[in-house]
């Protein structure tokens, strides 16, 4: 079933059919590795998400885009000079992570974190659809102009991000796929077709 990686700690989503299916399963697939080795993943992030010392993100943005990023960084309490060393996709992901945390969501309350211990205790084989590097490459391989569009769309949505996230998770918890499509695709991913294509299609 479709999962959400970060959820509000108070949300009760784990219904009997989920535990029944888990109990009967021989293996459980997760989207990717829940706990990648930092010694392995940090160099990959640096390679795929950071500019060389001679380059800066601010050199690739218009004055208006730079101003919007500076404002967003200040609102979220992030050092702008650190973001300036990152490629647009990594800045977008970093801003998104902070917004999600500020909204009261917790990775330890996500579906995978909650199901993994039960799976391990039950002797289930745990498999992954993708490596973390494969997931990062989805964004890192995008043309720079697409990465910038993705970043700026996220910045434009900062003020409404908590409401959008709550609406999406409420729809997921209720199994309302029509509402999920409206919130996640029509009102979000459809704004950047290239992102929609690599993430879903």
PDB file of C-alpha atoms in Angstrom:
ATOM      1  CA  UNK A   1       0.000   0.000   0.000  1.00  0.00           C
ATOM      2  CA  UNK A   2       1.088   3.553  -0.566  1.00  0.00           C
ATOM      3  CA  UNK A   3       3.092   4.866   2.364  1.00  0.00           C
ATOM      4  CA  UNK A   4       3.977   8.240   3.843  1.00  0.00           C
ATOM      5  CA  UNK A   5       7.550   8.512   5.131  1.00  0.00           C
ATOM      6  CA  UNK A   6       6.833  11.177   7.775  1.00  0.00           C
ATOM      7  CA  UNK A   7       3.618  11.479   9.757  1.00  0.00           C
ATOM      8  CA  UNK A   8       2.231  13.287  12.801  1.00  0.00           C
ATOM      9  CA  UNK A   9       2.969  11.148  15.885  1.00  0.00           C
ATOM     10  CA  UNK A  10      -0.693  11.238  16.943  1.00  0.00           C
ATOM     11  CA  UNK A  11      -2.102   9.894  13.660  1.00  0.00           C
ATOM     12  CA  UNK A  12      -3.629   6.432  14.018  1.00  0.00           C
ATOM     13  CA  UNK A  13      -3.208   4.768  10.636  1.00  0.00           C
ATOM     14  CA  UNK A  14      -2.192   1.212  11.520  1.00  0.00           C
ATOM     15  CA  UNK A  15      -5.397  -0.752  11.021  1.00  0.00           C
ATOM     16  CA  UNK A  16      -5.902  -4.541  11.502  1.00  0.00           C
ATOM     17  CA  UNK A  17      -5.752  -5.376   7.760  1.00  0.00           C
ATOM     18  CA  UNK A  18      -2.208  -3.971   7.621  1.00  0.00           C
ATOM     19  CA  UNK A  19      -0.990  -6.147  10.481  1.00  0.00           C
ATOM     20  CA  UNK A  20      -2.825  -9.155   9.030  1.00  0.00           C
ATOM     21  CA  UNK A  21      -1.083  -8.714   5.683  1.00  0.00           C
ATOM     22  CA  UNK A  22       2.257  -8.184   7.377  1.00  0.00           C
ATOM     23  CA  UNK A  23       1.766 -11.315   9.456  1.00  0.00           C
ATOM     24  CA  UNK A  24       1.046 -13.416   6.373  1.00  0.00           C
ATOM     25  CA  UNK A  25       3.859 -11.967   4.240  1.00  0.00           C
ATOM     26  CA  UNK A  26       7.205 -13.656   3.760  1.00  0.00           C
ATOM     27  CA  UNK A  27       8.877 -10.419   2.695  1.00  0.00           C
ATOM     28  CA  UNK A  28       8.222  -6.707   2.953  1.00  0.00           C
ATOM     29  CA  UNK A  29       9.379  -4.184   0.355  1.00  0.00           C
ATOM     30  CA  UNK A  30      10.263  -0.637   1.320  1.00  0.00           C
ATOM     31  CA  UNK A  31      10.850   2.155  -1.153  1.00  0.00           C
ATOM     32  CA  UNK A  32      14.484   2.490  -0.143  1.00  0.00           C
ATOM     33  CA  UNK A  33      16.960   1.923   2.687  1.00  0.00           C
ATOM     34  CA  UNK A  34      15.654   3.432   5.929  1.00  0.00           C
ATOM     35  CA  UNK A  35      19.096   3.792   7.483  1.00  0.00           C
ATOM     36  CA  UNK A  36      21.806   4.197   4.869  1.00  0.00           C
ATOM     37  CA  UNK A  37      25.372   4.169   6.128  1.00  0.00           C
ATOM     38  CA  UNK A  38      26.458   7.843   6.454  1.00  0.00           C
ATOM     39  CA  UNK A  39      29.958   6.856   5.317  1.00  0.00           C
ATOM     40  CA  UNK A  40      28.423   5.731   2.045  1.00  0.00           C
ATOM     41  CA  UNK A  41      25.636   8.233   1.484  1.00  0.00           C
ATOM     42  CA  UNK A  42      27.322  11.515   2.516  1.00  0.00           C
ATOM     43  CA  UNK A  43      29.917  11.355  -0.283  1.00  0.00           C
ATOM     44  CA  UNK A  44      27.109  10.584  -2.751  1.00  0.00           C
ATOM     45  CA  UNK A  45      25.126  13.637  -1.612  1.00  0.00           C
ATOM     46  CA  UNK A  46      28.238  15.777  -1.867  1.00  0.00           C
ATOM     47  CA  UNK A  47      28.946  14.507  -5.363  1.00  0.00           C
ATOM     48  CA  UNK A  48      25.393  14.840  -6.670  1.00  0.00           C
ATOM     49  CA  UNK A  49      24.137  17.818  -4.702  1.00  0.00           C
ATOM     50  CA  UNK A  50      27.007  20.232  -4.155  1.00  0.00           C
ATOM     51  CA  UNK A  51      28.673  22.664  -6.536  1.00  0.00           C
ATOM     52  CA  UNK A  52      32.460  22.763  -6.824  1.00  0.00           C
ATOM     53  CA  UNK A  53      34.014  25.524  -4.654  1.00  0.00           C
ATOM     54  CA  UNK A  54      34.209  27.915  -7.595  1.00  0.00           C
ATOM     55  CA  UNK A  55      30.452  27.764  -8.286  1.00  0.00           C
ATOM     56  CA  UNK A  56      27.427  29.117  -6.432  1.00  0.00           C
ATOM     57  CA  UNK A  57      23.679  28.692  -6.794  1.00  0.00           C
ATOM     58  CA  UNK A  58      23.169  32.456  -6.547  1.00  0.00           C
ATOM     59  CA  UNK A  59      25.096  32.880  -9.822  1.00  0.00           C
ATOM     60  CA  UNK A  60      22.461  30.768 -11.554  1.00  0.00           C
ATOM     61  CA  UNK A  61      19.367  32.514 -10.187  1.00  0.00           C
ATOM     62  CA  UNK A  62      17.765  35.783 -11.238  1.00  0.00           C
ATOM     63  CA  UNK A  63      17.756  38.655  -8.709  1.00  0.00           C
ATOM     64  CA  UNK A  64      14.087  37.932  -7.939  1.00  0.00           C
ATOM     65  CA  UNK A  65      14.796  34.221  -7.423  1.00  0.00           C
ATOM     66  CA  UNK A  66      17.758  35.010  -5.182  1.00  0.00           C
ATOM     67  CA  UNK A  67      15.618  37.351  -3.102  1.00  0.00           C
ATOM     68  CA  UNK A  68      12.910  34.701  -2.736  1.00  0.00           C
ATOM     69  CA  UNK A  69      15.464  32.088  -1.630  1.00  0.00           C
ATOM     70  CA  UNK A  70      17.053  34.482   0.877  1.00  0.00           C
ATOM     71  CA  UNK A  71      13.608  35.227   2.336  1.00  0.00           C
ATOM     72  CA  UNK A  72      12.730  31.519   2.565  1.00  0.00           C
ATOM     73  CA  UNK A  73      16.055  30.687   4.220  1.00  0.00           C
ATOM     74  CA  UNK A  74      15.501  33.407   6.823  1.00  0.00           C
ATOM     75  CA  UNK A  75      11.945  32.221   7.526  1.00  0.00           C
ATOM     76  CA  UNK A  76      13.125  28.637   8.037  1.00  0.00           C
ATOM     77  CA  UNK A  77      16.242  29.549  10.007  1.00  0.00           C
ATOM     78  CA  UNK A  78      18.683  28.146   7.452  1.00  0.00           C
ATOM     79  CA  UNK A  79      22.073  29.761   6.712  1.00  0.00           C
ATOM     80  CA  UNK A  80      21.829  31.157   3.197  1.00  0.00           C
ATOM     81  CA  UNK A  81      25.569  30.696   2.563  1.00  0.00           C
ATOM     82  CA  UNK A  82      25.224  26.932   3.107  1.00  0.00           C
ATOM     83  CA  UNK A  83      22.338  26.716   0.639  1.00  0.00           C
ATOM     84  CA  UNK A  84      24.355  28.707  -1.883  1.00  0.00           C
ATOM     85  CA  UNK A  85      26.837  25.831  -2.170  1.00  0.00           C
ATOM     86  CA  UNK A  86      24.058  23.345  -3.031  1.00  0.00           C
ATOM     87  CA  UNK A  87      22.511  22.500  -6.363  1.00  0.00           C
ATOM     88  CA  UNK A  88      18.844  23.541  -6.737  1.00  0.00           C
ATOM     89  CA  UNK A  89      17.373  20.070  -6.185  1.00  0.00           C
ATOM     90  CA  UNK A  90      19.222  19.625  -2.878  1.00  0.00           C
ATOM     91  CA  UNK A  91      18.140  23.081  -1.681  1.00  0.00           C
ATOM     92  CA  UNK A  92      14.531  22.178  -2.551  1.00  0.00           C
ATOM     93  CA  UNK A  93      14.740  18.913  -0.601  1.00  0.00           C
ATOM     94  CA  UNK A  94      16.437  20.647   2.352  1.00  0.00           C
ATOM     95  CA  UNK A  95      13.755  23.356   2.533  1.00  0.00           C
ATOM     96  CA  UNK A  96      11.028  20.716   2.265  1.00  0.00           C
ATOM     97  CA  UNK A  97      12.502  18.659   5.131  1.00  0.00           C
ATOM     98  CA  UNK A  98      12.560  21.706   7.412  1.00  0.00           C
ATOM     99  CA  UNK A  99       8.990  22.682   6.482  1.00  0.00           C
ATOM    100  CA  UNK A 100       7.762  19.155   7.204  1.00  0.00           C
ATOM    101  CA  UNK A 101       9.465  19.115  10.608  1.00  0.00           C
ATOM    102  CA  UNK A 102       8.055  22.555  11.459  1.00  0.00           C
ATOM    103  CA  UNK A 103       4.575  21.230  10.666  1.00  0.00           C
ATOM    104  CA  UNK A 104       4.931  18.686  13.486  1.00  0.00           C
ATOM    105  CA  UNK A 105       5.725  15.663  11.344  1.00  0.00           C
ATOM    106  CA  UNK A 106       8.281  13.078  12.436  1.00  0.00           C
ATOM    107  CA  UNK A 107      10.226  10.533  10.367  1.00  0.00           C
ATOM    108  CA  UNK A 108      10.055   8.115  13.310  1.00  0.00           C
ATOM    109  CA  UNK A 109       6.265   8.141  12.989  1.00  0.00           C
ATOM    110  CA  UNK A 110       6.363   7.291   9.289  1.00  0.00           C
ATOM    111  CA  UNK A 111       4.965   4.036   7.969  1.00  0.00           C
ATOM    112  CA  UNK A 112       8.322   2.416   7.259  1.00  0.00           C
ATOM    113  CA  UNK A 113       9.742   3.219  10.685  1.00  0.00           C
ATOM    114  CA  UNK A 114       6.680   1.738  12.353  1.00  0.00           C
ATOM    115  CA  UNK A 115       6.498  -1.435  10.273  1.00  0.00           C
ATOM    116  CA  UNK A 116      10.203  -2.288  10.086  1.00  0.00           C
ATOM    117  CA  UNK A 117      10.579  -3.478  13.720  1.00  0.00           C
ATOM    118  CA  UNK A 118       7.529  -5.750  13.413  1.00  0.00           C
ATOM    119  CA  UNK A 119       8.866  -7.156  10.160  1.00  0.00           C
ATOM    120  CA  UNK A 120      12.284  -7.843  11.672  1.00  0.00           C
ATOM    121  CA  UNK A 121      10.802  -9.447  14.793  1.00  0.00           C
ATOM    122  CA  UNK A 122       8.681 -11.673  12.567  1.00  0.00           C
ATOM    123  CA  UNK A 123      11.697 -12.814  10.586  1.00  0.00           C
ATOM    124  CA  UNK A 124      10.461 -11.210   7.373  1.00  0.00           C
ATOM    125  CA  UNK A 125      12.864 -10.626   4.530  1.00  0.00           C
ATOM    126  CA  UNK A 126      13.204  -6.877   3.991  1.00  0.00           C
ATOM    127  CA  UNK A 127      13.765  -5.712   0.420  1.00  0.00           C
ATOM    128  CA  UNK A 128      14.068  -2.309  -1.237  1.00  0.00           C
ATOM    129  CA  UNK A 129      12.760  -1.094  -4.577  1.00  0.00           C
ATOM    130  CA  UNK A 130      15.531   1.470  -5.009  1.00  0.00           C
ATOM    131  CA  UNK A 131      18.869   2.397  -3.508  1.00  0.00           C
ATOM    132  CA  UNK A 132      19.219   5.834  -1.919  1.00  0.00           C
ATOM    133  CA  UNK A 133      21.611   6.797  -4.709  1.00  0.00           C
ATOM    134  CA  UNK A 134      18.998   5.875  -7.332  1.00  0.00           C
ATOM    135  CA  UNK A 135      16.478   8.094  -5.548  1.00  0.00           C
ATOM    136  CA  UNK A 136      18.882  11.027  -5.421  1.00  0.00           C
ATOM    137  CA  UNK A 137      19.728  10.606  -9.097  1.00  0.00           C
ATOM    138  CA  UNK A 138      16.060  11.139  -9.968  1.00  0.00           C
ATOM    139  CA  UNK A 139      16.553  14.767  -8.932  1.00  0.00           C
ATOM    140  CA  UNK A 140      20.265  15.171  -9.685  1.00  0.00           C
ATOM    141  CA  UNK A 141      19.840  14.073 -13.310  1.00  0.00           C
ATOM    142  CA  UNK A 142      17.227  16.746 -14.018  1.00  0.00           C
ATOM    143  CA  UNK A 143      18.320  19.704 -16.176  1.00  0.00           C
ATOM    144  CA  UNK A 144      19.369  22.641 -14.021  1.00  0.00           C
ATOM    145  CA  UNK A 145      16.499  24.823 -15.247  1.00  0.00           C
ATOM    146  CA  UNK A 146      14.031  22.114 -14.148  1.00  0.00           C
ATOM    147  CA  UNK A 147      15.721  21.897 -10.752  1.00  0.00           C
ATOM    148  CA  UNK A 148      15.400  25.670 -10.368  1.00  0.00           C
ATOM    149  CA  UNK A 149      11.708  25.561 -11.334  1.00  0.00           C
ATOM    150  CA  UNK A 150      11.176  22.802  -8.740  1.00  0.00           C
ATOM    151  CA  UNK A 151      12.957  24.881  -6.101  1.00  0.00           C
ATOM    152  CA  UNK A 152      11.046  28.064  -6.835  1.00  0.00           C
ATOM    153  CA  UNK A 153       7.706  26.257  -6.813  1.00  0.00           C
ATOM    154  CA  UNK A 154       8.538  24.916  -3.350  1.00  0.00           C
ATOM    155  CA  UNK A 155       9.459  28.402  -2.144  1.00  0.00           C
ATOM    156  CA  UNK A 156       6.203  29.796  -3.524  1.00  0.00           C
ATOM    157  CA  UNK A 157       4.285  27.215  -1.475  1.00  0.00           C
ATOM    158  CA  UNK A 158       6.013  27.771   1.872  1.00  0.00           C
ATOM    159  CA  UNK A 159       3.150  29.727   3.425  1.00  0.00           C
ATOM    160  CA  UNK A 160       0.603  27.068   2.503  1.00  0.00           C
ATOM    161  CA  UNK A 161       2.859  24.018   2.873  1.00  0.00           C
ATOM    162  CA  UNK A 162       1.524  22.907   6.279  1.00  0.00           C
ATOM    163  CA  UNK A 163      -2.090  23.091   5.144  1.00  0.00           C
ATOM    164  CA  UNK A 164      -1.251  21.199   1.933  1.00  0.00           C
ATOM    165  CA  UNK A 165       0.631  18.517   3.848  1.00  0.00           C
ATOM    166  CA  UNK A 166      -2.193  18.064   6.341  1.00  0.00           C
ATOM    167  CA  UNK A 167      -4.718  17.824   3.521  1.00  0.00           C
ATOM    168  CA  UNK A 168      -2.620  15.224   1.717  1.00  0.00           C
ATOM    169  CA  UNK A 169      -2.108  13.062   4.818  1.00  0.00           C
ATOM    170  CA  UNK A 170      -5.782  13.299   5.794  1.00  0.00           C
ATOM    171  CA  UNK A 171      -6.712  12.072   2.320  1.00  0.00           C
ATOM    172  CA  UNK A 172      -4.157   9.247   2.553  1.00  0.00           C
ATOM    173  CA  UNK A 173      -5.371   8.162   5.978  1.00  0.00           C
ATOM    174  CA  UNK A 174      -8.956   8.104   4.706  1.00  0.00           C
ATOM    175  CA  UNK A 175      -8.047   6.201   1.529  1.00  0.00           C
ATOM    176  CA  UNK A 176      -9.449   9.061  -0.546  1.00  0.00           C
ATOM    177  CA  UNK A 177      -7.517   8.569  -3.785  1.00  0.00           C
ATOM    178  CA  UNK A 178      -9.469  11.240  -5.662  1.00  0.00           C
ATOM    179  CA  UNK A 179      -8.477  13.813  -3.049  1.00  0.00           C
ATOM    180  CA  UNK A 180      -4.883  12.557  -3.122  1.00  0.00           C
ATOM    181  CA  UNK A 181      -4.780  13.052  -6.873  1.00  0.00           C
ATOM    182  CA  UNK A 182      -6.177  16.564  -6.524  1.00  0.00           C
ATOM    183  CA  UNK A 183      -3.760  17.649  -3.786  1.00  0.00           C
ATOM    184  CA  UNK A 184      -0.596  15.825  -4.823  1.00  0.00           C
ATOM    185  CA  UNK A 185      -0.864  15.949  -8.603  1.00  0.00           C
ATOM    186  CA  UNK A 186      -3.336  18.564  -9.836  1.00  0.00           C
ATOM    187  CA  UNK A 187      -2.333  21.217  -7.297  1.00  0.00           C
ATOM    188  CA  UNK A 188       1.358  20.363  -6.962  1.00  0.00           C
ATOM    189  CA  UNK A 189       3.266  18.014  -9.281  1.00  0.00           C
ATOM    190  CA  UNK A 190       1.366  19.101 -12.382  1.00  0.00           C
ATOM    191  CA  UNK A 191       2.946  22.530 -11.951  1.00  0.00           C
ATOM    192  CA  UNK A 192       6.297  21.002 -12.937  1.00  0.00           C
ATOM    193  CA  UNK A 193       5.605  18.275 -15.527  1.00  0.00           C
ATOM    194  CA  UNK A 194       9.235  17.098 -15.574  1.00  0.00           C
ATOM    195  CA  UNK A 195       9.069  16.368 -11.832  1.00  0.00           C
ATOM    196  CA  UNK A 196       5.729  14.601 -12.243  1.00  0.00           C
ATOM    197  CA  UNK A 197       7.275  12.483 -14.991  1.00  0.00           C
ATOM    198  CA  UNK A 198      10.353  11.322 -13.073  1.00  0.00           C
ATOM    199  CA  UNK A 199       8.590  10.792  -9.739  1.00  0.00           C
ATOM    200  CA  UNK A 200       5.405   9.094 -10.887  1.00  0.00           C
ATOM    201  CA  UNK A 201       5.357   8.199 -14.564  1.00  0.00           C
TER     202      UNK A 201
END
